Short mmCIF file of C-alpha atoms in Angstrom, two decimals:
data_model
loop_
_atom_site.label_atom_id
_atom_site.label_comp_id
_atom_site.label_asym_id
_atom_site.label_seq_id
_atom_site.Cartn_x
_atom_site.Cartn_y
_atom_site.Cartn_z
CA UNK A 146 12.94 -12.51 -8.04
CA UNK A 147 9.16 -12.91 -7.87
CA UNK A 148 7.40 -15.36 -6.53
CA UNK A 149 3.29 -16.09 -6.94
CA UNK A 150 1.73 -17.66 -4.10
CA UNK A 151 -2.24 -17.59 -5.49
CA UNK A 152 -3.77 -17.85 -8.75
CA UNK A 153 -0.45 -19.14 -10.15
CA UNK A 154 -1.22 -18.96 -14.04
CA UNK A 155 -3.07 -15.82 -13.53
CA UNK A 156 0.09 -14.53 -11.84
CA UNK A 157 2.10 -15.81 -14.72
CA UNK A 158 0.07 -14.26 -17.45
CA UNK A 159 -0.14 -11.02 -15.59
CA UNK A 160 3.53 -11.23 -15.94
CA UNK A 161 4.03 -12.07 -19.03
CA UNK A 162 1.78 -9.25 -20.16
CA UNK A 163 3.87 -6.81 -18.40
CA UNK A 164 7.57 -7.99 -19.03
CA UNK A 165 9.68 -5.20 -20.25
CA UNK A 166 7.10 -1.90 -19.58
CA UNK A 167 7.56 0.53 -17.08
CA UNK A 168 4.50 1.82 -15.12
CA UNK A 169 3.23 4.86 -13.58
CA UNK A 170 3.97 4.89 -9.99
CA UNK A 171 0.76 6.49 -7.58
CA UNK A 172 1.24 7.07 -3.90
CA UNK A 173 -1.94 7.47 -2.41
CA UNK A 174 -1.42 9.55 1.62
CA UNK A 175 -4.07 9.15 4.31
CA UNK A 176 -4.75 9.19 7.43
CA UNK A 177 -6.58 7.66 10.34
CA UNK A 178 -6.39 8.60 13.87
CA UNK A 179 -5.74 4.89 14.83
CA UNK A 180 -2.35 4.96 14.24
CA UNK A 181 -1.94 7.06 17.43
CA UNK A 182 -3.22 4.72 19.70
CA UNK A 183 0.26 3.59 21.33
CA UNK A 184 1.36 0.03 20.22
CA UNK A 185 -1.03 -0.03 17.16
CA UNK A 186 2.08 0.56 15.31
CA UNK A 187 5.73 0.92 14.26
CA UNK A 188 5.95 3.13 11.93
CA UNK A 189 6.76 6.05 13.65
CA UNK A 190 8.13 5.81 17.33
CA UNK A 191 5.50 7.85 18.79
CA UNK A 192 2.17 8.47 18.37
CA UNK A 193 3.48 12.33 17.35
CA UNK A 194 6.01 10.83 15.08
CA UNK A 195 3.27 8.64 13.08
CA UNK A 196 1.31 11.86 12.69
CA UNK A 197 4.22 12.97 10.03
CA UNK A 198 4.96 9.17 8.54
CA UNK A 199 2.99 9.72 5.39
CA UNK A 200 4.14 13.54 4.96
CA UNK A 201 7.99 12.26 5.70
CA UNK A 202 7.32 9.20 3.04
CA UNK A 203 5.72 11.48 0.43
CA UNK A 204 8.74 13.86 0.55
CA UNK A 205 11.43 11.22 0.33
CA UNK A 206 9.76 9.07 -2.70
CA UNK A 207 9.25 12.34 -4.57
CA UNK A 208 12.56 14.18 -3.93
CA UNK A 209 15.41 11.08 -2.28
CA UNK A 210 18.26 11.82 0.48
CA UNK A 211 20.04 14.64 -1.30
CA UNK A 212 16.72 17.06 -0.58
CA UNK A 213 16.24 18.96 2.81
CA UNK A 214 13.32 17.60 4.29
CA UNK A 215 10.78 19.59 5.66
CA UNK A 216 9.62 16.32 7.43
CA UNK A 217 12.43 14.03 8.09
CA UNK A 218 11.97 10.54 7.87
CA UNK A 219 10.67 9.23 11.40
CA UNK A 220 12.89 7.35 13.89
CA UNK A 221 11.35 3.43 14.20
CA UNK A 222 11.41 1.15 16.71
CA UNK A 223 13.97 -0.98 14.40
CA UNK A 224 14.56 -1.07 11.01
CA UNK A 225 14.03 1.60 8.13
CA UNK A 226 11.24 2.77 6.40
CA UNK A 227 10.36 1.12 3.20
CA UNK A 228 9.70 4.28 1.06
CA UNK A 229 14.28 3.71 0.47
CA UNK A 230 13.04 0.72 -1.47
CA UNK A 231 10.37 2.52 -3.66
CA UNK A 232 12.75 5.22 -3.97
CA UNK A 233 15.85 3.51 -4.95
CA UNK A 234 13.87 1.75 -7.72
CA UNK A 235 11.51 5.41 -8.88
CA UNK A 236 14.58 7.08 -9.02
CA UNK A 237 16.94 4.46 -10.82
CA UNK A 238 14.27 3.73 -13.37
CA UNK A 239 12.99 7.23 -13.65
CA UNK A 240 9.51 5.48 -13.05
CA UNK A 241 6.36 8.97 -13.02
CA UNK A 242 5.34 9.60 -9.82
CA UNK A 243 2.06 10.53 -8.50
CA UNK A 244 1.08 11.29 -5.12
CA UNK A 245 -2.43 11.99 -3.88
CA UNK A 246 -3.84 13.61 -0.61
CA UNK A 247 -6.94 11.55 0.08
CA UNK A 248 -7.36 13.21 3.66
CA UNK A 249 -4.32 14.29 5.85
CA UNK A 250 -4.11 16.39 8.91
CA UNK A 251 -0.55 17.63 7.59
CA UNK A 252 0.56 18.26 3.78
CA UNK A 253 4.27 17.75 2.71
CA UNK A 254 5.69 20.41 0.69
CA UNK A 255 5.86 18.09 -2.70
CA UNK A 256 3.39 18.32 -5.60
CA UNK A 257 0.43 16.50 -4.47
CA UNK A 258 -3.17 16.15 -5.99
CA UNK A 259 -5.49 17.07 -3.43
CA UNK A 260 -8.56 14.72 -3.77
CA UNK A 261 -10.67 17.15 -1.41
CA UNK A 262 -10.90 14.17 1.29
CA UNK A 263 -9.95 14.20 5.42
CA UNK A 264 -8.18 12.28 8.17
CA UNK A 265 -10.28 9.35 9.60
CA UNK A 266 -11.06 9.48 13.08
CA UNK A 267 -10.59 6.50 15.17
CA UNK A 268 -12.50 3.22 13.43
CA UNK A 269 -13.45 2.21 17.14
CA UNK A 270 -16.02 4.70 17.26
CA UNK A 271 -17.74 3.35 14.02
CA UNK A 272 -18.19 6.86 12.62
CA UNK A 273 -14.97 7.09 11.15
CA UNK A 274 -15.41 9.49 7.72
CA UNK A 275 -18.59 11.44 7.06
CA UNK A 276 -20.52 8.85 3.83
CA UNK A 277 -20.72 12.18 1.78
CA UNK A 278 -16.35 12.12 1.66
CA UNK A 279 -16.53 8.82 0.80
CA UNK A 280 -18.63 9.13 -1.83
CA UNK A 281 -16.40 12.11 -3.13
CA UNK A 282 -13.41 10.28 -2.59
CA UNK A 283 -15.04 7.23 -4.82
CA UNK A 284 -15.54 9.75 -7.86
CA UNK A 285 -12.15 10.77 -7.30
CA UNK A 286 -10.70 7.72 -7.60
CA UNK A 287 -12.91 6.50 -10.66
CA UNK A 288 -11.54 9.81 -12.58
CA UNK A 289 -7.71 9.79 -11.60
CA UNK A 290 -7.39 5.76 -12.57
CA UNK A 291 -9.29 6.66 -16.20
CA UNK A 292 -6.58 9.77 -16.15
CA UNK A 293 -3.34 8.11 -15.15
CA UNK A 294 -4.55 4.61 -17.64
CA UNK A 295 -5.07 7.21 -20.46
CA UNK A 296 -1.18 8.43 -19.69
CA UNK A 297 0.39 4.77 -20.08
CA UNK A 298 2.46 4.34 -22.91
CA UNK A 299 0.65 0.97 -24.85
CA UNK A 300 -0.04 -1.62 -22.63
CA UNK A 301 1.63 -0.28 -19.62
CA UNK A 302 0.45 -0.76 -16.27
CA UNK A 303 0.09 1.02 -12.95
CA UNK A 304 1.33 0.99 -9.32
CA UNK A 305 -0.92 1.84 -6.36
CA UNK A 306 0.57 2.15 -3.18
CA UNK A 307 -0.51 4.10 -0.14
CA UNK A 308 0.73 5.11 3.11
CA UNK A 309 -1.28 5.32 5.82
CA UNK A 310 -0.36 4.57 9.47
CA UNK A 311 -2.65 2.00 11.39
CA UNK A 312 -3.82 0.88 7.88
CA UNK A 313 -3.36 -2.46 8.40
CA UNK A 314 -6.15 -2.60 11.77
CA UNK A 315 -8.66 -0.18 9.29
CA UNK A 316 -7.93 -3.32 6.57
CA UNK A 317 -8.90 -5.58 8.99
CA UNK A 318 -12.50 -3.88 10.23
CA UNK A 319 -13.17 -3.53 5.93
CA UNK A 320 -12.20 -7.40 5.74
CA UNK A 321 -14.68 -8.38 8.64
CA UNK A 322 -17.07 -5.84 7.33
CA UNK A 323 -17.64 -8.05 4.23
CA UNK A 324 -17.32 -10.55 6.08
CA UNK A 325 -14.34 -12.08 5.16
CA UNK A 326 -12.46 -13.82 8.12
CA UNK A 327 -9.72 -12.31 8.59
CA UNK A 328 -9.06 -12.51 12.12
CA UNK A 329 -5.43 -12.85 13.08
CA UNK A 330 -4.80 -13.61 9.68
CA UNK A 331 -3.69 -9.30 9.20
CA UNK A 332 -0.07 -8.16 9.00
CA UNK A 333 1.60 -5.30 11.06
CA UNK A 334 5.05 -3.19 11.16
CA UNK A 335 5.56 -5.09 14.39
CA UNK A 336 7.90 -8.17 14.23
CA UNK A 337 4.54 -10.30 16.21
CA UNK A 338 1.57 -8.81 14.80
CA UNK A 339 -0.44 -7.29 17.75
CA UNK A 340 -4.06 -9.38 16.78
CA UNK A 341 -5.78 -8.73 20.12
CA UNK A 342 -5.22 -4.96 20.08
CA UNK A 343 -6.19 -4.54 16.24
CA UNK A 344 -9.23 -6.83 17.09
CA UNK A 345 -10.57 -5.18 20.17
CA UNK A 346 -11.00 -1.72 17.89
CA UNK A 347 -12.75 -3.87 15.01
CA UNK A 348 -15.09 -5.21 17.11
CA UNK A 349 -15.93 -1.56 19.22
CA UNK A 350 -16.36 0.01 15.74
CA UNK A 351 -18.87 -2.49 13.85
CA UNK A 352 -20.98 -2.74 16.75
CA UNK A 353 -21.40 0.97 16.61
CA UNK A 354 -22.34 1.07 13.01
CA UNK A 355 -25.91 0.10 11.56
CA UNK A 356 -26.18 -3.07 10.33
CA UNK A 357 -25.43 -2.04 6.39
CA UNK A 358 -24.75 -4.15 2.99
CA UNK A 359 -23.19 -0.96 1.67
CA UNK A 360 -19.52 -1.07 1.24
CA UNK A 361 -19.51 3.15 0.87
CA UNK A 362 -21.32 2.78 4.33
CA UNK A 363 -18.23 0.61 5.71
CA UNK A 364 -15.35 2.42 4.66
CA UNK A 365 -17.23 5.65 6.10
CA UNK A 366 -17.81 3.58 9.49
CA UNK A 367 -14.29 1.68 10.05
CA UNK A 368 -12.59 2.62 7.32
CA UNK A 369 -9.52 5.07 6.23
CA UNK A 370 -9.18 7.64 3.24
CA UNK A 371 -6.98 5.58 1.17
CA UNK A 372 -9.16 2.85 0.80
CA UNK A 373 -12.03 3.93 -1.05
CA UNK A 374 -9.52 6.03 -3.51
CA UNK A 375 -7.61 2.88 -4.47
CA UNK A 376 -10.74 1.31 -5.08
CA UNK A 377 -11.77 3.56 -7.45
CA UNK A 378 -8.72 4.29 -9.33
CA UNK A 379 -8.13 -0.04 -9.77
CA UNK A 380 -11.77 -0.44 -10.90
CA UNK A 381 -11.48 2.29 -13.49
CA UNK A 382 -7.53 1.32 -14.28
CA UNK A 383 -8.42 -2.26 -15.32
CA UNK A 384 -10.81 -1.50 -17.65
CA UNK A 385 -7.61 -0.70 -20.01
CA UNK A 386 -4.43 -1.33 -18.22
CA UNK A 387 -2.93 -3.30 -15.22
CA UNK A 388 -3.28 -2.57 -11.85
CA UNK A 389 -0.46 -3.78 -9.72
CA UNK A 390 -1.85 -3.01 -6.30
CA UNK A 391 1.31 -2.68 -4.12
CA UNK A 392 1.53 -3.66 -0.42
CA UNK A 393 -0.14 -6.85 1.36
CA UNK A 394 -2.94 -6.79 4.03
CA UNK A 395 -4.01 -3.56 2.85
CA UNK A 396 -4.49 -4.02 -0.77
CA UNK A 397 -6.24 -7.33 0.08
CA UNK A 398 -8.61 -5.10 1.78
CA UNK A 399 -8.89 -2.99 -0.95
CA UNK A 400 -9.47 -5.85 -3.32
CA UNK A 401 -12.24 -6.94 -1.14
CA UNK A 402 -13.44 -3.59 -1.76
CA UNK A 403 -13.28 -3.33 -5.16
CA UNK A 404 -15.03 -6.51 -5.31
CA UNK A 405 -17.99 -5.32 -3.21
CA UNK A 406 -18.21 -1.43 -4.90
CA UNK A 407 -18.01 -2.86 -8.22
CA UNK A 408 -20.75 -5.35 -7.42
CA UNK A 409 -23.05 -2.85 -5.35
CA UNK A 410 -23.03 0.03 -8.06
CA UNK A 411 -22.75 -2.42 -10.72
CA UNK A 412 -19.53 -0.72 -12.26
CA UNK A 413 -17.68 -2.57 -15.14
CA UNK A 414 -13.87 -4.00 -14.27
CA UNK A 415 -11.62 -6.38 -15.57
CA UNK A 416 -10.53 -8.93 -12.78
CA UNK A 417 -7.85 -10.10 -14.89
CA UNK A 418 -5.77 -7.45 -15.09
CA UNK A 419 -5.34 -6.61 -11.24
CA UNK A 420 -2.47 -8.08 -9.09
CA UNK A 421 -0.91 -7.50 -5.23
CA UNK A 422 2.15 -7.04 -5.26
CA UNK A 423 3.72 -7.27 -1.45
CA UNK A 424 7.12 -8.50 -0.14
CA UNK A 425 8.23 -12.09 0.94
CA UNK A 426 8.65 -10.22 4.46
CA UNK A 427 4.56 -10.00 4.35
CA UNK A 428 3.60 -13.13 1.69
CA UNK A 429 5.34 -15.33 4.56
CA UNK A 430 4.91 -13.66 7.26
CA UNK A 431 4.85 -16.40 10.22
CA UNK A 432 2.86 -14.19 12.17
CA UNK A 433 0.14 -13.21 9.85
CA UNK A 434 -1.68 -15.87 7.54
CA UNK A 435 -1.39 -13.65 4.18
CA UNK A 436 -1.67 -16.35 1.23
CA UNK A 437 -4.90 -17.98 3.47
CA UNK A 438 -6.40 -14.04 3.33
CA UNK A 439 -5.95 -14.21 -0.15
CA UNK A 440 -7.51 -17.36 -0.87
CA UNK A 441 -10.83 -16.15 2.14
CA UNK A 442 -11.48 -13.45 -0.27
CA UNK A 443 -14.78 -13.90 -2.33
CA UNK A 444 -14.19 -17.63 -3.80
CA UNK A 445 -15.14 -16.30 -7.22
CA UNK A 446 -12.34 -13.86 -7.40
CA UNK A 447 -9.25 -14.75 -5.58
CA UNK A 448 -6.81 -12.11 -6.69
CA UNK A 449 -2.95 -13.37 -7.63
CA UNK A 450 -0.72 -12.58 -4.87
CA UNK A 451 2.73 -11.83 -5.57
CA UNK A 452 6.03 -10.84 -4.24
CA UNK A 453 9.17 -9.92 -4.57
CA UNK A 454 12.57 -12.34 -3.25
CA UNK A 455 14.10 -9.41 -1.77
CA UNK A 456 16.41 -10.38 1.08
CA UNK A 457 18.19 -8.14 3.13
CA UNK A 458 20.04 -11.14 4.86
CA UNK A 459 23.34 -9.84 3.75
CA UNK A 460 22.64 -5.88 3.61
CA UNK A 461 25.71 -4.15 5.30
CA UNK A 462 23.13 -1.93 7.16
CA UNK A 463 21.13 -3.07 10.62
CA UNK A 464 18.14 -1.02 9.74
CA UNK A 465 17.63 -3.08 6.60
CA UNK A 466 18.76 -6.64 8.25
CA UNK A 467 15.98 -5.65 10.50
CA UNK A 468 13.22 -6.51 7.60
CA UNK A 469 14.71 -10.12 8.53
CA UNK A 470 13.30 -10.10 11.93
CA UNK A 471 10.08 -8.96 10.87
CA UNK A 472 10.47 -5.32 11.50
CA UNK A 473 8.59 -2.85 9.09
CA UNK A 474 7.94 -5.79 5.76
CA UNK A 475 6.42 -3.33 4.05
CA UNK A 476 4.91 0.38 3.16
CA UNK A 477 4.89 2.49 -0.25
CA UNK A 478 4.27 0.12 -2.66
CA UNK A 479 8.01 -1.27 -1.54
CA UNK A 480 7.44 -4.74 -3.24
CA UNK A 481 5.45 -3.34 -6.28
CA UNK A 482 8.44 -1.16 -6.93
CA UNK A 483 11.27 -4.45 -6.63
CA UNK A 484 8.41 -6.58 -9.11
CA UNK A 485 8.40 -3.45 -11.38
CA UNK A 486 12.47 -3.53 -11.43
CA UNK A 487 12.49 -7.15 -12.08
CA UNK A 488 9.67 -6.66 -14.83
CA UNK A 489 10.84 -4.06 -16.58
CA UNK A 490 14.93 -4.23 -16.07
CA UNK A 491 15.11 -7.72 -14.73
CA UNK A 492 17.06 -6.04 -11.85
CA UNK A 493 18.14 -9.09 -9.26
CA UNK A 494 18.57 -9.13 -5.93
CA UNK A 495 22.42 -7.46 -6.18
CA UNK A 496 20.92 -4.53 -8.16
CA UNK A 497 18.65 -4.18 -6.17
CA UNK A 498 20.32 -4.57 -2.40
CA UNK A 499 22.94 -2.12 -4.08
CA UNK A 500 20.12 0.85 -5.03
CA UNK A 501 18.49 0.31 -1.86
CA UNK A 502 22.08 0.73 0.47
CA UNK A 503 22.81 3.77 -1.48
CA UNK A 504 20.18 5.75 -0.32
CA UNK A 505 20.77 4.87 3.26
CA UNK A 506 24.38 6.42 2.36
CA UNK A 507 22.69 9.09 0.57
CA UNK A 508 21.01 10.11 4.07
CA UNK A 509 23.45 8.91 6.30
CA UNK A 510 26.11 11.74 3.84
CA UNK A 511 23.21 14.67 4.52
#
């Protein structure tokens, strides 16, 4: 059920390590006000709707389909959102739950650590977060990935997964930032991956920023909440646990980022013990170039990419045979959550399908 498409005996070992624990589960919610340019995504069908996605996703991991919602989840284009596939598995394998505000313009009624951060404006201005929030948010993230790795049963490991609409154009201005090419190599919610539009913002909002080898500078010029948190939490994570990193061109972002913080401010990690962990919707993706992102990241470090078999070829639902078209792929750690099921229960894809259906009938009962 998983397959590893870089570093293949890293992958394996990673693997291997893990086999038969359960992890911690952390959601981290942000926002940046590129998601409401129209067409930069799908996941929400407005740019009003996409102003809710993370508070909507945040309610349903934490509480499922039999809970009123405060914020409902939002109607798509096509398809479903993904946070039914991190739920089903949460909720099945009573996997903790964590979810963190690192900067939202709305907060869902659920128990959330507030990391005292704020919604990103717009990365095509190049002033996107003020450096001082960034900096906080770092710190943050540093002390919540020493808390949660102190809270692992032995050698457990942990999930980070984020929401964060338009996250996948802020991944690609942090890519280019360290320069990494990662031009039309990104993934989107869209079934074709709008490239032109997601590179016409990159390229307004680094040639509005100072030319900088700080990667604190970066995220606070292009970049979005989430990223800088993740960072933090990995780097400090891996230093005694795993780190599954869960979701595709966004995590390869933050790996990039990890890579660069840990390098610029000369804190200790362990390489070794972080993964991605994304879907085969994303990993082969025809139009994105995932697996060649990977591999463009720092030659010295290429992180092992892995991903869950899931198929929703025969699902009984159209929202979920979307995924097949290339609707959605992927969102809430979706495919760190099936890789966690097949790690720790060796759940297939039957188990699985079957989880993930019954929360559509969950909702569809409500």
């Amino acid at each position: 059920m998983i397959n590893i498409y870089t570093q293949v005996p890293q992958g394996k070992a990673w693997l291997h390590r893990y086999r038969g624990k359960l992890p911690i589960f952390a959601c981290i919610l942000g926002f940046t006000e590129t998601g409401l340019i129209p067409g930069i995504s799908a996941a929400g069908l407005t740019p009003q709707d996409r102003q809710y996605t993370a508070c909507a996703d945040g309610e349903f991991l934490y509480y499922g389909a039999e809970h009123q919602p405060k914020y409902p989840l939002p109607p798509l284009t096509s398809g479903a959102s993904p946070v039914l596939i991190s739920r089903a598995v949460v909720a099945n394998l009573n996997i903790p739950v964590y979810l963190f505000n690192a900067g939202l313009p709305h907060t869902p009624p659920v128990p959330l650590i507030d990391l005292g951060g704020a919604p990103a404006k717009c990365l095509s201005q190049g002033t996107a977060m003020d450096i001082d929030t960034v900096k906080h948010l770092l710190v943050q993230g540093l002390r919540w990935g020493d808390q949660l790795s102190s809270e692992l049963s032995s050698h457990g490991y942990l999930i980070l997964s984020e929401c964060v609409v338009g996250g996948t154009t802020t991944a690609l201005a942090i890519l280019t930032g360290l320069g990494i090419d990662a031009v039309g190599k990104v993934n989107s919610s869209h079934p074709v991956c709008n490239h032109g539009q997601k590179w016409d913002l990159v390229q307004a909002g680094l040639a509005k920023m100072p030319p900088s080898v700080d990667p604190l500078e970066l995220v606070a010029a292009v970049g979005d909440p989430m990223q800088v948190v993740v960072a933090g939490m990995a780097i400090a994570a891996s230093r005694s646990c795993g780190v599954l990193l869960g979701g595709g061109t966004q995590m390869l972002a933050v790996y990039a980022l990890i890579q660069a913080i840990a390098y610029t401010y000369s804190l200790s990690w362990q390489p070794a013990e972080i993964v991605i962990g994304t879907t085969r919707w994303v990993a082969e993706d025809p139009t994105g170039a995932t697996v060649d992102l990977a591999q463009s990241l720092h030659k010295n470090s290429i992180p092992p990419l892995l991903a869950t078999q899931l198929s929703f070829a025969n699902s009984r639902y159209p929202q979920l045979q979307a995924y097949e078209r290339g609707f959605v792929k992927e969102g809430i750690g979706a495919g760190a959550a099936c890789i966690a099921a097949s790690l720790s229960q060796n759940w297939q894809q039957n188990q699985l399908l079957a989880a993930i259906e019954a929360q559509l009938e969950e909702i569809s009962r409500n």
